mmCIF file of C-alpha atoms in Angstrom:
data_model
loop_
_atom_site.group_PDB
_atom_site.id
_atom_site.type_symbol
_atom_site.label_atom_id
_atom_site.label_comp_id
_atom_site.label_asym_id
_atom_site.label_seq_id
_atom_site.Cartn_x
_atom_site.Cartn_y
_atom_site.Cartn_z
ATOM 1 C CA MET D 141 -49.425 30.621 -3.774
ATOM 2 C CA SER D 142 -52.576 32.232 -5.155
ATOM 3 C CA GLU D 143 -52.166 35.034 -7.673
ATOM 4 C CA GLN D 144 -53.135 38.563 -6.686
ATOM 5 C CA PRO D 145 -56.641 39.451 -7.915
ATOM 6 C CA PRO D 146 -56.500 41.754 -10.968
ATOM 7 C CA TYR D 147 -58.342 44.617 -9.269
ATOM 8 C CA LEU D 148 -55.751 44.715 -6.461
ATOM 9 C CA ARG D 149 -52.971 44.884 -9.039
ATOM 10 C CA ILE D 150 -54.696 47.783 -10.766
ATOM 11 C CA ALA D 151 -55.310 49.509 -7.427
ATOM 12 C CA ASP D 152 -51.562 49.248 -6.708
ATOM 13 C CA GLU D 153 -50.801 50.648 -10.173
ATOM 14 C CA LEU D 154 -53.122 53.633 -9.668
ATOM 15 C CA ARG D 155 -51.720 54.246 -6.195
ATOM 16 C CA GLN D 156 -48.187 54.157 -7.611
ATOM 17 C CA ARG D 157 -49.020 56.717 -10.296
ATOM 18 C CA ILE D 158 -50.347 59.055 -7.599
ATOM 19 C CA ALA D 159 -47.237 58.509 -5.462
ATOM 20 C CA GLU D 160 -45.037 59.336 -8.464
ATOM 21 C CA HIS D 161 -47.073 62.520 -9.122
ATOM 22 C CA VAL D 162 -48.324 61.351 -12.499
ATOM 23 C CA TRP D 163 -51.650 62.505 -11.111
ATOM 24 C CA GLU D 164 -51.840 65.240 -8.482
ATOM 25 C CA PRO D 165 -54.576 65.868 -5.876
ATOM 26 C CA GLY D 166 -57.618 67.258 -7.669
ATOM 27 C CA ASP D 167 -56.715 65.710 -11.038
ATOM 28 C CA ARG D 168 -59.419 63.827 -12.911
ATOM 29 C CA LEU D 169 -58.459 60.268 -13.803
ATOM 30 C CA PRO D 170 -58.728 59.033 -17.398
ATOM 31 C CA SER D 171 -61.827 56.998 -18.248
ATOM 32 C CA ARG D 172 -62.084 53.436 -17.046
ATOM 33 C CA ALA D 173 -61.958 52.272 -20.626
ATOM 34 C CA GLN D 174 -58.659 54.090 -21.169
ATOM 35 C CA ILE D 175 -57.105 52.808 -17.945
ATOM 36 C CA GLY D 176 -58.315 49.302 -18.725
ATOM 37 C CA GLN D 177 -56.778 49.426 -22.198
ATOM 38 C CA GLU D 178 -53.451 50.656 -20.813
ATOM 39 C CA CYS D 179 -53.369 47.967 -18.113
ATOM 40 C CA GLY D 180 -54.808 45.110 -20.151
ATOM 41 C CA VAL D 181 -57.966 44.603 -18.069
ATOM 42 C CA GLY D 182 -61.675 45.233 -18.429
ATOM 43 C CA GLU D 183 -63.591 48.243 -17.143
ATOM 44 C CA TYR D 184 -65.151 46.161 -14.344
ATOM 45 C CA VAL D 185 -61.701 45.437 -12.905
ATOM 46 C CA VAL D 186 -60.805 49.135 -13.063
ATOM 47 C CA ARG D 187 -64.083 50.031 -11.350
ATOM 48 C CA ARG D 188 -63.388 47.623 -8.480
ATOM 49 C CA ALA D 189 -59.882 49.053 -8.098
ATOM 50 C CA GLN D 190 -61.227 52.592 -8.009
ATOM 51 C CA GLU D 191 -63.941 51.646 -5.517
ATOM 52 C CA LEU D 192 -61.273 50.207 -3.213
ATOM 53 C CA LEU D 193 -59.182 53.369 -3.421
ATOM 54 C CA ILE D 194 -62.248 55.536 -2.851
ATOM 55 C CA SER D 195 -63.072 53.563 0.301
ATOM 56 C CA GLN D 196 -59.479 54.182 1.453
ATOM 57 C CA GLY D 197 -59.691 57.927 0.761
ATOM 58 C CA VAL D 198 -57.114 57.867 -2.058
ATOM 59 C CA LEU D 199 -59.651 58.740 -4.744
ATOM 60 C CA GLU D 200 -63.050 60.401 -4.661
ATOM 61 C CA GLY D 201 -66.009 59.989 -6.952
ATOM 62 C CA ARG D 202 -68.044 62.964 -8.108
ATOM 63 C CA ALA D 203 -71.515 62.174 -9.399
ATOM 64 C CA GLY D 204 -71.793 62.876 -13.113
ATOM 65 C CA SER D 205 -68.201 64.085 -13.341
ATOM 66 C CA GLY D 206 -65.806 61.186 -12.839
ATOM 67 C CA THR D 207 -63.130 59.972 -10.440
ATOM 68 C CA TYR D 208 -60.508 62.305 -9.007
ATOM 69 C CA VAL D 209 -57.376 62.097 -6.886
ATOM 70 C CA ALA D 210 -58.524 63.025 -3.386
ATOM 71 C CA GLU D 211 -57.096 66.053 -1.647
ATOM 72 C CA PRO D 212 -55.124 65.143 1.505
ATOM 73 C CA ARG D 213 -57.687 64.966 4.259
ATOM 74 C CA GLU D 214 -57.229 64.178 7.924
ATOM 75 C CA ARG D 215 -59.597 61.529 9.212
ATOM 76 C CA VAL D 216 -62.119 62.989 11.615
ATOM 77 C CA ARG D 217 -62.306 61.349 15.038
ATOM 78 C CA VAL D 218 -65.919 60.637 16.028
ATOM 79 C CA VAL D 219 -66.295 59.686 19.688
ATOM 80 C CA ARG D 220 -69.215 57.594 20.888
ATOM 81 C CA SER D 221 -69.712 57.602 24.651
ATOM 82 C CA SER D 222 -72.476 57.640 27.246
ATOM 83 C CA ALA D 223 -70.963 60.825 28.633
ATOM 84 C CA ARG D 224 -70.892 62.848 25.416
ATOM 85 C CA GLU D 225 -74.091 64.860 25.800
ATOM 86 C CA GLN D 226 -73.329 67.978 27.833
ATOM 87 C CA PRO D 227 -75.545 70.936 28.780
ATOM 88 C CA SER D 228 -73.224 73.277 26.877
ATOM 89 C CA GLY D 229 -73.748 71.824 23.416
ATOM 90 C CA SER D 230 -73.676 68.913 21.004
ATOM 91 C CA PRO D 231 -71.189 65.992 21.119
ATOM 92 C CA PHE D 232 -70.321 66.574 17.456
ATOM 93 C CA ARG D 233 -69.342 70.167 18.175
ATOM 94 C CA GLN D 234 -67.131 68.989 21.047
ATOM 95 C CA ASP D 235 -65.372 66.463 18.805
ATOM 96 C CA MET D 236 -64.695 69.039 16.097
ATOM 97 C CA LYS D 237 -63.472 71.616 18.610
ATOM 98 C CA ALA D 238 -60.958 69.085 19.951
ATOM 99 C CA LEU D 239 -59.662 68.636 16.375
ATOM 100 C CA ARG D 240 -59.637 72.406 15.781
ATOM 101 C CA LEU D 241 -62.165 72.018 13.005
ATOM 102 C CA GLN D 242 -65.127 74.288 12.321
ATOM 103 C CA SER D 243 -68.334 72.355 12.973
ATOM 104 C CA ASP D 244 -71.742 72.922 11.494
ATOM 105 C CA TRP D 245 -74.748 70.960 10.351
ATOM 106 C CA GLU D 246 -77.735 71.296 8.093
ATOM 107 C CA SER D 247 -81.059 69.792 9.066
ATOM 108 C CA ARG D 248 -84.628 69.348 7.968
ATOM 109 C CA THR D 249 -87.502 68.394 10.263
ATOM 110 C CA ASP D 250 -90.853 66.929 9.240
ATOM 111 C CA ALA D 251 -93.551 66.565 11.882
ATOM 112 C CA LYS D 252 -96.157 63.799 12.119
ATOM 113 C CA VAL D 253 -94.430 61.429 9.695
ATOM 114 C CA PRO D 254 -95.933 57.900 9.893
ATOM 115 C CA ALA D 255 -93.419 55.515 11.455
ATOM 116 C CA PRO D 256 -92.155 52.841 9.015
ATOM 117 C CA ALA D 257 -92.273 49.254 10.270
ATOM 118 C CA GLU D 258 -88.608 49.054 11.332
ATOM 119 C CA ILE D 259 -88.663 52.425 13.087
ATOM 120 C CA ALA D 260 -91.907 51.535 14.853
ATOM 121 C CA THR D 261 -90.322 48.337 16.155
ATOM 122 C CA ARG D 262 -87.282 50.211 17.431
ATOM 123 C CA LEU D 263 -89.470 52.808 19.167
ATOM 124 C CA GLY D 264 -91.951 50.293 20.549
ATOM 125 C CA ILE D 265 -94.910 51.953 18.828
ATOM 126 C CA ALA D 266 -97.434 50.865 16.226
ATOM 127 C CA GLU D 267 -96.509 51.116 12.575
ATOM 128 C CA GLY D 268 -97.869 54.365 11.137
ATOM 129 C CA GLU D 269 -97.915 56.275 14.424
ATOM 130 C CA PRO D 270 -96.813 59.898 13.935
ATOM 131 C CA CYS D 271 -93.171 60.758 14.545
ATOM 132 C CA VAL D 272 -90.952 63.795 14.240
ATOM 133 C CA ARG D 273 -88.275 62.972 11.662
ATOM 134 C CA THR D 274 -85.125 65.075 11.361
ATOM 135 C CA THR D 275 -82.406 64.512 8.789
ATOM 136 C CA TYR D 276 -78.916 65.895 9.389
ATOM 137 C CA GLU D 277 -75.774 66.492 7.361
ATOM 138 C CA PHE D 278 -72.832 67.194 9.669
ATOM 139 C CA LEU D 279 -69.914 69.245 8.346
ATOM 140 C CA ALA D 280 -66.284 69.634 9.423
ATOM 141 C CA ASP D 281 -64.592 72.682 7.890
ATOM 142 C CA GLY D 282 -67.435 72.737 5.395
ATOM 143 C CA LYS D 283 -67.001 69.117 4.276
ATOM 144 C CA PRO D 284 -69.658 66.455 4.997
ATOM 145 C CA VAL D 285 -68.481 63.832 7.478
ATOM 146 C CA GLN D 286 -71.675 62.289 8.857
ATOM 147 C CA LEU D 287 -75.360 61.804 8.069
ATOM 148 C CA SER D 288 -78.140 61.063 10.517
ATOM 149 C CA THR D 289 -81.887 60.498 10.394
ATOM 150 C CA SER D 290 -83.589 60.829 13.782
ATOM 151 C CA TRP D 291 -87.091 59.692 14.737
ATOM 152 C CA GLU D 292 -88.974 60.744 17.895
ATOM 153 C CA PRO D 293 -92.541 59.678 18.782
ATOM 154 C CA TYR D 294 -94.832 62.675 18.435
ATOM 155 C CA ALA D 295 -96.738 61.398 21.463
ATOM 156 C CA ILE D 296 -93.731 62.333 23.630
ATOM 157 C CA THR D 297 -92.783 65.773 22.343
ATOM 158 C CA GLY D 298 -95.940 66.995 20.571
ATOM 159 C CA GLY D 299 -97.205 70.295 21.968
ATOM 160 C CA THR D 300 -93.984 71.018 23.874
ATOM 161 C CA LEU D 301 -91.165 73.506 23.328
ATOM 162 C CA VAL D 302 -88.812 70.699 22.243
ATOM 163 C CA VAL D 303 -90.987 69.191 19.512
ATOM 164 C CA LEU D 304 -88.583 70.544 16.869
ATOM 165 C CA PRO D 305 -85.017 69.304 17.556
ATOM 166 C CA GLU D 306 -83.512 72.235 15.624
ATOM 167 C CA GLY D 307 -86.124 74.872 16.442
ATOM 168 C CA GLY D 308 -87.307 76.779 19.499
ATOM 169 C CA PRO D 309 -85.407 77.738 22.667
ATOM 170 C CA HIS D 310 -83.629 74.355 22.937
ATOM 171 C CA ALA D 311 -82.566 74.001 19.324
ATOM 172 C CA GLY D 312 -79.438 71.914 18.845
ATOM 173 C CA ALA D 313 -79.201 70.939 22.511
ATOM 174 C CA GLY D 314 -79.154 67.201 21.799
ATOM 175 C CA VAL D 315 -81.658 64.482 22.621
ATOM 176 C CA VAL D 316 -80.654 64.000 26.275
ATOM 177 C CA ASN D 317 -80.857 67.693 27.152
ATOM 178 C CA ARG D 318 -84.053 68.337 25.202
ATOM 179 C CA MET D 319 -85.888 65.410 26.758
ATOM 180 C CA ALA D 320 -84.817 66.555 30.220
ATOM 181 C CA GLU D 321 -86.668 69.828 29.584
ATOM 182 C CA ILE D 322 -89.987 67.933 29.422
ATOM 183 C CA GLY D 323 -89.245 65.664 32.384
ATOM 184 C CA VAL D 324 -87.964 62.643 30.452
ATOM 185 C CA THR D 325 -84.702 61.295 31.857
ATOM 186 C CA ILE D 326 -82.630 59.267 29.431
ATOM 187 C CA SER D 327 -80.711 56.511 31.191
ATOM 188 C CA HIS D 328 -78.839 54.838 28.345
ATOM 189 C CA ALA D 329 -78.438 54.362 24.635
ATOM 190 C CA VAL D 330 -77.976 51.216 22.566
ATOM 191 C CA GLU D 331 -75.861 51.374 19.402
ATOM 192 C CA GLN D 332 -75.499 48.735 16.709
ATOM 193 C CA PRO D 333 -72.675 49.548 14.234
ATOM 194 C CA GLU D 334 -72.209 47.599 11.032
ATOM 195 C CA PRO D 335 -70.211 48.162 7.825
ATOM 196 C CA ARG D 336 -71.936 48.391 4.459
ATOM 197 C CA HIS D 337 -71.741 50.184 1.133
ATOM 198 C CA ALA D 338 -73.167 53.671 0.739
ATOM 199 C CA THR D 339 -76.432 54.126 -1.130
ATOM 200 C CA ALA D 340 -76.522 56.457 -4.124
ATOM 201 C CA GLU D 341 -78.164 59.209 -2.055
ATOM 202 C CA GLU D 342 -75.691 58.841 0.829
ATOM 203 C CA ALA D 343 -72.757 58.839 -1.580
ATOM 204 C CA SER D 344 -73.993 62.034 -3.220
ATOM 205 C CA LEU D 345 -74.425 63.820 0.119
ATOM 206 C CA LEU D 346 -71.077 62.652 1.506
ATOM 207 C CA GLY D 347 -69.102 63.234 -1.685
ATOM 208 C CA ILE D 348 -68.091 59.584 -1.992
ATOM 209 C CA GLN D 349 -68.820 56.850 -4.509
ATOM 210 C CA LYS D 350 -71.789 54.529 -4.109
ATOM 211 C CA ALA D 351 -69.532 51.542 -3.488
ATOM 212 C CA ALA D 352 -67.532 53.305 -0.761
ATOM 213 C CA LEU D 353 -67.616 51.768 2.689
ATOM 214 C CA VAL D 354 -69.574 53.426 5.485
ATOM 215 C CA THR D 355 -70.347 52.530 9.074
ATOM 216 C CA HIS D 356 -74.088 52.457 9.721
ATOM 217 C CA ILE D 357 -74.960 52.954 13.401
ATOM 218 C CA ARG D 358 -78.474 52.248 14.632
ATOM 219 C CA ARG D 359 -78.820 54.186 17.877
ATOM 220 C CA THR D 360 -81.773 54.207 20.258
ATOM 221 C CA TYR D 361 -82.127 56.292 23.427
ATOM 222 C CA TYR D 362 -84.114 54.859 26.357
ATOM 223 C CA SER D 363 -85.708 56.656 29.287
ATOM 224 C CA ASP D 364 -85.122 55.555 32.866
ATOM 225 C CA GLU D 365 -88.492 53.787 32.579
ATOM 226 C CA GLY D 366 -87.152 51.665 29.718
ATOM 227 C CA ARG D 367 -89.135 53.416 26.991
ATOM 228 C CA PRO D 368 -87.452 54.157 23.636
ATOM 229 C CA VAL D 369 -87.696 57.921 23.128
ATOM 230 C CA GLU D 370 -85.570 58.422 19.994
ATOM 231 C CA THR D 371 -83.911 56.266 17.375
ATOM 232 C CA ALA D 372 -81.520 57.282 14.632
ATOM 233 C CA ASP D 373 -79.619 55.911 11.671
ATOM 234 C CA ILE D 374 -76.126 57.417 11.612
ATOM 235 C CA VAL D 375 -73.929 57.002 8.542
ATOM 236 C CA VAL D 376 -70.187 57.684 8.699
ATOM 237 C CA PRO D 377 -67.799 57.318 5.708
ATOM 238 C CA ALA D 378 -64.995 54.920 6.650
ATOM 239 C CA ALA D 379 -62.344 56.711 4.607
ATOM 240 C CA HIS D 380 -62.943 60.090 6.273
ATOM 241 C CA CYS D 381 -63.808 59.191 9.863
ATOM 242 C CA GLU D 382 -62.592 56.909 12.596
ATOM 243 C CA ILE D 383 -65.152 55.889 15.217
ATOM 244 C CA VAL D 384 -63.921 55.596 18.787
ATOM 245 C CA TYR D 385 -65.991 54.273 21.681
ATOM 246 C CA GLU D 386 -65.310 55.606 25.169
ATOM 247 C CA ILE D 387 -66.555 53.167 27.823
ATOM 248 C CA PRO D 388 -66.818 54.619 31.357
ATOM 249 C CA ILE D 389 -65.765 52.337 34.189
ATOM 250 C CA ASN D 390 -67.855 52.544 37.357
ATOM 251 C CA ARG D 391 -65.849 51.967 40.525
#
């Protein structure tokens, strides 16, 4: 029988100390050097153990401050479905309302941003063509639970009332509803989810450690003519959110 890797043993030890109330929610853990000395392992082993517990929501990393015992936090249910966009509001707001959580988001839009190579490929346009880029930070009860960066070809929305996703009379209405206002009917979306580790910037925005696991969803909306009209990179922290796909059955 193979021996348990050292970092898993240390993770179990840290988890046990929390269970026995040696450390309470909100407490700052001792330094990695101190924990390593107490447990007879190196700092690298302690770091791997802490990264595992952060990805599981047991601990949380705070940039420039240290590692803390996470406050009890219910995982947010994020539903992905072709039927989520409704005339009354955003899918995210519907999800949070179902969980009795206060929903909000912060956004920033930049117009006429040259499309990077990957985005251009996903949108079926030439690299460098102008796009409207909007970055989002979605909040549940004031805590960040999701990031998104959306790209729309300026050739589609430029000069219209929906050119700014979070501005004008149709602000916050969602891609499907906004595009419908300018005569573009979206027929379907394609999503490609994959797990990876958070970048330093994502970790800072989401309040997690860089090594924490996230689900990265590449989503692209297509019109009924088969043209890509929007693509987005959605980042969801695995420890704080569960992603559920609803698949409608046509009879």
